[in-house]
XYZ file of C-alpha atoms in Angstrom:
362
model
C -136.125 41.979 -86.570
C -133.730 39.409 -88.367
C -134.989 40.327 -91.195
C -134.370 44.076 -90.640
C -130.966 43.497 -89.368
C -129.986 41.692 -92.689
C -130.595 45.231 -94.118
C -127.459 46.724 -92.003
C -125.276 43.933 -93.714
C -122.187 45.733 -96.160
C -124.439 48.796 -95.865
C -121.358 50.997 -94.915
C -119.401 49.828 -97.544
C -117.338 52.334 -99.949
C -115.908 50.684 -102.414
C -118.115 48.664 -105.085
C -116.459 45.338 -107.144
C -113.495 46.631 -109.350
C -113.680 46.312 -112.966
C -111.414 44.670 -115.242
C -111.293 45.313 -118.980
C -109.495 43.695 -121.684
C -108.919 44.118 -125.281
C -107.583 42.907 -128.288
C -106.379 45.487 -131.156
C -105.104 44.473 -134.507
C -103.175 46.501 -137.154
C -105.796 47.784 -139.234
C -102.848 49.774 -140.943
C -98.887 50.017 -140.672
C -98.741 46.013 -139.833
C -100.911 42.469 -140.282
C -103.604 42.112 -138.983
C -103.238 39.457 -136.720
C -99.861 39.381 -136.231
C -99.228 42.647 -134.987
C -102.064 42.475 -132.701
C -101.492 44.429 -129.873
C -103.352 44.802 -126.708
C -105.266 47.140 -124.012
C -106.566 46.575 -120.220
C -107.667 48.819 -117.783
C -108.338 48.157 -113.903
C -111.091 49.904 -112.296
C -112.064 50.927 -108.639
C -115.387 52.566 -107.894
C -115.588 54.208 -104.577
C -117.898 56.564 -102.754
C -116.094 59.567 -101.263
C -119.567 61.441 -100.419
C -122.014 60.262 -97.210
C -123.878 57.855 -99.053
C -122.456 54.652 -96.944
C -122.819 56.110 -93.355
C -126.339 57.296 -94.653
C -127.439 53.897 -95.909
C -125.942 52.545 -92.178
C -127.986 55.098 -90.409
C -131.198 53.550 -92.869
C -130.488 50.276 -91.859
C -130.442 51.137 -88.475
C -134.174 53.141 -88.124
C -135.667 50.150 -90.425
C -134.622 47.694 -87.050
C -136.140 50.455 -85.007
C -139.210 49.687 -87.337
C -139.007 46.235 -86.439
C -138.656 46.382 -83.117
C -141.645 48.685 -82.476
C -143.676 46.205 -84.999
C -142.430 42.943 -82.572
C -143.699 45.531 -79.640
C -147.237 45.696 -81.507
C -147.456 42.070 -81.957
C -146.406 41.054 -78.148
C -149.011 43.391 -77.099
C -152.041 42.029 -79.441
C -151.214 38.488 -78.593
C -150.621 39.477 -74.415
C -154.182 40.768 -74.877
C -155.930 37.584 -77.030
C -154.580 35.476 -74.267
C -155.663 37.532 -71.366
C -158.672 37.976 -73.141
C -158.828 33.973 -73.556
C -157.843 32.957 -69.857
C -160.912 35.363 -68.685
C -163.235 33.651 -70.847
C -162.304 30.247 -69.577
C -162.629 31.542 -65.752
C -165.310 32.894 -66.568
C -166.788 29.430 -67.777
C -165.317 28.178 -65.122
C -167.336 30.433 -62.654
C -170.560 29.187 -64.381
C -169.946 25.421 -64.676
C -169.246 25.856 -60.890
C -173.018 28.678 -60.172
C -174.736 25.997 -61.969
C -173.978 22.893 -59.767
C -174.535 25.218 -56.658
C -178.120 26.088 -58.334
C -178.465 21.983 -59.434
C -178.247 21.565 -55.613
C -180.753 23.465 -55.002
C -183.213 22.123 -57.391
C -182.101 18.555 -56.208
C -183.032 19.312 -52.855
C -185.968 20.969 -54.013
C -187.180 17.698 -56.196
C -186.506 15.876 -52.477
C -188.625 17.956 -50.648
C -191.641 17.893 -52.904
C -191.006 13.669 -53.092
C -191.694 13.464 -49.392
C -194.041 15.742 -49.945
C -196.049 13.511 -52.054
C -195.937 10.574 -50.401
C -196.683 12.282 -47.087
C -199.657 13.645 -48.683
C -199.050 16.965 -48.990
C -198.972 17.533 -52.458
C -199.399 15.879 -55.871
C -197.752 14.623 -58.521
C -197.198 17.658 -60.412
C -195.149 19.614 -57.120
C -192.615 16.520 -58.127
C -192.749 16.654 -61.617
C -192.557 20.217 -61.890
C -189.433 20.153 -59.804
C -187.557 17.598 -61.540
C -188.438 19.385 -64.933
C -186.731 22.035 -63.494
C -183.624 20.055 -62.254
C -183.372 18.515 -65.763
C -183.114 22.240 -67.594
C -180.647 22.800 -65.274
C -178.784 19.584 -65.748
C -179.063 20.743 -70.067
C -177.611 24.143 -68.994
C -174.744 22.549 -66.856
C -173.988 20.047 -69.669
C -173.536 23.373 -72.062
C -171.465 25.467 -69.835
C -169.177 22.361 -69.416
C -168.921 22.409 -73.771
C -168.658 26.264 -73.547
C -165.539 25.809 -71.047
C -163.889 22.803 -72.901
C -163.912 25.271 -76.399
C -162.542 28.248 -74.826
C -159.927 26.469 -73.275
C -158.593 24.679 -76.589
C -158.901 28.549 -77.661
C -156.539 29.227 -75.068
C -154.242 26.527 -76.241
C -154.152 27.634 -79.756
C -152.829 30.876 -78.479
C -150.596 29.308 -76.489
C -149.150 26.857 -79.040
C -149.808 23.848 -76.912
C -151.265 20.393 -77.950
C -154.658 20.003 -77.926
C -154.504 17.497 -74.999
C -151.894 19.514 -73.043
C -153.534 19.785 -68.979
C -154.033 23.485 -68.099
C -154.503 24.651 -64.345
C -155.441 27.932 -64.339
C -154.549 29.434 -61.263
C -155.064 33.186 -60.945
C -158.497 33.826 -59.557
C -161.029 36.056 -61.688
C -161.572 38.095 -58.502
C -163.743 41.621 -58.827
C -161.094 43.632 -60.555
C -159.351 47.155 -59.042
C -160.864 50.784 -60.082
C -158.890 52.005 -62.174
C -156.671 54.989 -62.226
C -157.172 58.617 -62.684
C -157.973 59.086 -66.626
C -155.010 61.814 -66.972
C -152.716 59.473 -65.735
C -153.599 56.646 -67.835
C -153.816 58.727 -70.778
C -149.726 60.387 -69.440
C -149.353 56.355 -69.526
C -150.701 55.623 -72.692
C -148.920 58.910 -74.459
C -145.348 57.338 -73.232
C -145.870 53.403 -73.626
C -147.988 52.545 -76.839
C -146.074 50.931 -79.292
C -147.848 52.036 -82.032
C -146.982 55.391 -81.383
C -143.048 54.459 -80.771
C -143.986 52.635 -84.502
C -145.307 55.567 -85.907
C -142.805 57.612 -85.116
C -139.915 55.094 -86.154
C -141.268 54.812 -89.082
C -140.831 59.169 -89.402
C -137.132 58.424 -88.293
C -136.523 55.470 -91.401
C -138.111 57.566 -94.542
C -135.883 60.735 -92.854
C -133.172 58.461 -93.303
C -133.923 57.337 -96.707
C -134.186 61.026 -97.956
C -131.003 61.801 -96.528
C -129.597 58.561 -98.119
C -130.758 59.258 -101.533
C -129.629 62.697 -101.114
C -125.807 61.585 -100.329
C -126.574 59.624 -103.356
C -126.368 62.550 -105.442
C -122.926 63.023 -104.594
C -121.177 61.576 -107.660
C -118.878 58.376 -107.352
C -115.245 57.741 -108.473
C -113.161 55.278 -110.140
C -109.342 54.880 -109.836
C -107.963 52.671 -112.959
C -104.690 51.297 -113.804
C -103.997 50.700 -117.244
C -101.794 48.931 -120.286
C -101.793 50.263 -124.234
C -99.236 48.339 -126.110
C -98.794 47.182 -129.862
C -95.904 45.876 -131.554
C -96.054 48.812 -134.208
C -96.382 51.612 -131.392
C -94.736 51.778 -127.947
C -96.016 50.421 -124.955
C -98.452 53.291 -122.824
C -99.302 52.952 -119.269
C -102.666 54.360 -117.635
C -103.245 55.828 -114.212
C -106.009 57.888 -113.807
C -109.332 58.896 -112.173
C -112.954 59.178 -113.147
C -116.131 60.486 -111.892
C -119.538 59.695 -112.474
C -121.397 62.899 -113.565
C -124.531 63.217 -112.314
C -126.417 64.493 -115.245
C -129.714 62.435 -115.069
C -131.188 62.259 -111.905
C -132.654 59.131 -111.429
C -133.509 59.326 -107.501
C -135.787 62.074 -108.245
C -138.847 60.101 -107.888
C -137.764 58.050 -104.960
C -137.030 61.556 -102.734
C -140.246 62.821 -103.630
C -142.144 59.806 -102.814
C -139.652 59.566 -99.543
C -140.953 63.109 -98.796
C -144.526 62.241 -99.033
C -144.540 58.992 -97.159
C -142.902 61.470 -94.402
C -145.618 63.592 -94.523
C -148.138 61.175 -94.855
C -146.598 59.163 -91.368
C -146.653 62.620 -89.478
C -149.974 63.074 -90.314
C -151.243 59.979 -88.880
C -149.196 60.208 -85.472
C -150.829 63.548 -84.948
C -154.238 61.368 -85.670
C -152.892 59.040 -83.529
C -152.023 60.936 -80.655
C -154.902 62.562 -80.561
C -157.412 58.941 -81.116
C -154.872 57.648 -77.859
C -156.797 60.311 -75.256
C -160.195 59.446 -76.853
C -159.348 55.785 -76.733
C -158.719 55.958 -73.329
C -161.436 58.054 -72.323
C -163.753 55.617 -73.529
C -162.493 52.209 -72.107
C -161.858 53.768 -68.284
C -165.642 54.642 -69.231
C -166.536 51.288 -70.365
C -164.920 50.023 -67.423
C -166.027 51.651 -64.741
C -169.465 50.642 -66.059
C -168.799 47.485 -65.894
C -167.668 47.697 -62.450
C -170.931 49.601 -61.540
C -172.821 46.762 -62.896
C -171.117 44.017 -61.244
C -171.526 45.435 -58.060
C -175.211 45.906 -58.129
C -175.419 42.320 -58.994
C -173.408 41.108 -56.098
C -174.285 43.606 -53.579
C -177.620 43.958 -54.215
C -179.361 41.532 -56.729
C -177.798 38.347 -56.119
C -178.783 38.566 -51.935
C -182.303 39.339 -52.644
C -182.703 36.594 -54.705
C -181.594 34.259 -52.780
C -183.018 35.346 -49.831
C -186.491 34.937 -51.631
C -185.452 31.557 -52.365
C -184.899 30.682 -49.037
C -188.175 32.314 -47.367
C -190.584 30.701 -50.484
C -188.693 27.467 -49.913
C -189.405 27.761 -46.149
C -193.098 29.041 -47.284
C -194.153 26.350 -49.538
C -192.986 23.354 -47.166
C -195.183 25.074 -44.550
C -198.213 24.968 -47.261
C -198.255 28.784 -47.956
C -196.478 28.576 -51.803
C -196.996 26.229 -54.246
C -194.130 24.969 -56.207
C -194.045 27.393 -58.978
C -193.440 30.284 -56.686
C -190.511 27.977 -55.349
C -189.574 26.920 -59.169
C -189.713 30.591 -60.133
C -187.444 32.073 -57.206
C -184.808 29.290 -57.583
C -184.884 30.261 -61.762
C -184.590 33.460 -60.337
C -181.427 33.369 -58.621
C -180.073 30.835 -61.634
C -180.730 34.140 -63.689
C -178.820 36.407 -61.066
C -176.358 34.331 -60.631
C -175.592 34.517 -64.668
C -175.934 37.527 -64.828
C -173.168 38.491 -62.231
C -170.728 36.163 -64.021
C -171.524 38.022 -66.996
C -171.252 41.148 -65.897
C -167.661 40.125 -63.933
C -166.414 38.414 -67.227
C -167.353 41.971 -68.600
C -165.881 43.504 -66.785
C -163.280 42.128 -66.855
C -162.765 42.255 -70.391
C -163.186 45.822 -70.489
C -159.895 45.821 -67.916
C -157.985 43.883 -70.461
C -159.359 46.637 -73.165
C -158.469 49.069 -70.933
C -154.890 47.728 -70.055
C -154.079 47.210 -74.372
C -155.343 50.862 -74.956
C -153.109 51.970 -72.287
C -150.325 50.119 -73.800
C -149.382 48.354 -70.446
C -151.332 50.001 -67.143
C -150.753 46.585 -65.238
């Protein structure tokens, strides 16, 4: 934008540098040479009388409409890599935090099956088997800890900050809202998208430079004051004006390529406009599919596995499992229990998607 407000800088001005011309004339007959040299000068003042200036203003002006749309773009991507980041590291988060709640289990499963064994009731291999399990788990707790730690130096990138800057992340990754009526997100996204106020600011600036170069046309004049004197002739003074005749058109190229780029811009905002709707048709889609997902998992899925758990547990310290039915249901609801974060880190994704197609829904 600083840059584009450099642009506006003089651009109203009218009158250009003035000229000054001097010469020297000696007596090439009717005196000497050098010694009755006489003299000439002339003082010149450009100036444009047509609408050139207050068109190249007006230029300046839609080229910082440019660049304000283009900031808009930019605060928009980067609002959406760091939303996009912060769910990621909840979403870690989430699974460092499923993972100890599952280690618990197993750790109170590899208890069970040590009194177990020295009560008796079972061998070796009930133990073995369950610590087995309890170290896989301990591997997969170790790696969602790494995962976490990466995405949130991501985060910090984004943000600017040093690498061993503390974050607290304090928003919650809750189960996100439904989302709105599709005709009034796409009313929303038709009104707010940036890359539509872009598109058509970028219209505005090359109607501005064809009107610009068409003032240009308009030729420019020159006011002079000037001095003819020689010892062997009287002394002549000059006051005049001239004017700049446009014979050769040199802007001819630049309208016509003006012109195009026009075309060419309204072209793609109709495109635009019309890839907007489908856009957003596709993301509430995506969305709401995510949504649908993530609430089988935690309505459905996630209860009955752990309500196996809990009744094979129960079964197998009466003597009715062994411990790979117990093994099996507690990798069960390890598995559900991914799976839901997944699907809510999806999820909400897809609602950050949704939001940056919008151009701003939340």
């Amino acid at each position: 934008m600083a840059e584009a407000e450099a642009q506006r800088t003089a651009a109203g001005l009218r009158f250009d540098n003035p000229r000054l011309t001097v010469e020297g004339r000696p007596a090439v007959t009717g005196g000497r040479f050098l010694g009755d040299m006489g003299y000439g000068g002339t003082f010149e003042v450009p100036f444009d009388v047509g609408g050139a200036p207050p068109a190249r203003a007006r230029e300046a002006e839609r080229g910082i409409d440019v660049a304000k749309a283009d900031v808009d773009v930019e605060r928009r991507r980067a609002r959406r890599e760091v939303w996009s980041a912060y769910v990621r590291v909840r979403a870690s988060e989430r699974r460092v935090e499923e993972i100890q709640s599952v280690l618990r289990i197993a750790e109170r499963i590899v208890q069970a099956s040590a009194r177990r064994a020295a009560a008796g009731a079972a061998g070796d291999v009930d133990e073995m088997a369950a610590r087995s399990e309890l170290a896989v788990l301990q591997g997969l707790a170790e790696s969602a800890a790494r995962q976490r730690e990466s995405q949130l130096m991501e985060l910090r990138g984004l943000l600017d900050l040093d690498a061993g800057r503390r974050l607290d992340l304090v928003t919650p990754l809750a189960e996100p809202a439904p989302a709105a009526a599709e005709a009034d997100l796409i009313s929303r996204a038709l009104s707010r998208r940036p890359e539509l106020a872009r598109s058509r600011a970028r219209v505005a600036q090359l109607v501005a430079t064809d009107a610009r170069l068409a003032q240009e046309l308009f030729p420019r004049l020159s006011v002079y004051l000037g001095v003819d004197a020689a010892p062997v002739s009287p002394i002549f003074g000059q006051l005049g004006l001239s004017v700049e005749l446009p014979v050769a058109q040199r802007n001819q190229r630049a309208r016509a390529v003006a012109q195009r780029q026009r075309t060419t811009e309204e072209t793609l905002t109709a495109l635009l406009l019309r890839q907007i709707v489908r856009d957003v048709s596709a993301a509430r889609s995506a969305y709401e599919g995510r949504r649908r997902e993530l609430d089988i998992l935690s309505r459905t899925a996630l209860p009955a596995a752990e309500r196996t758990l809990e009744l094979v547990e129960l079964g197998w310290i009466a003597g009715r499992f062994d411990i790979f039915r117990v093994t099996t249901a507690a990798r069960d609801v390890a598995r559900v229990r991914a799976l839901r974060i997944d699907a809510l880190e999806a999820a909400w994704l897809e609602h950050v998607a949704l939001d940056y197609t919008v151009g701003g829904a939340s």
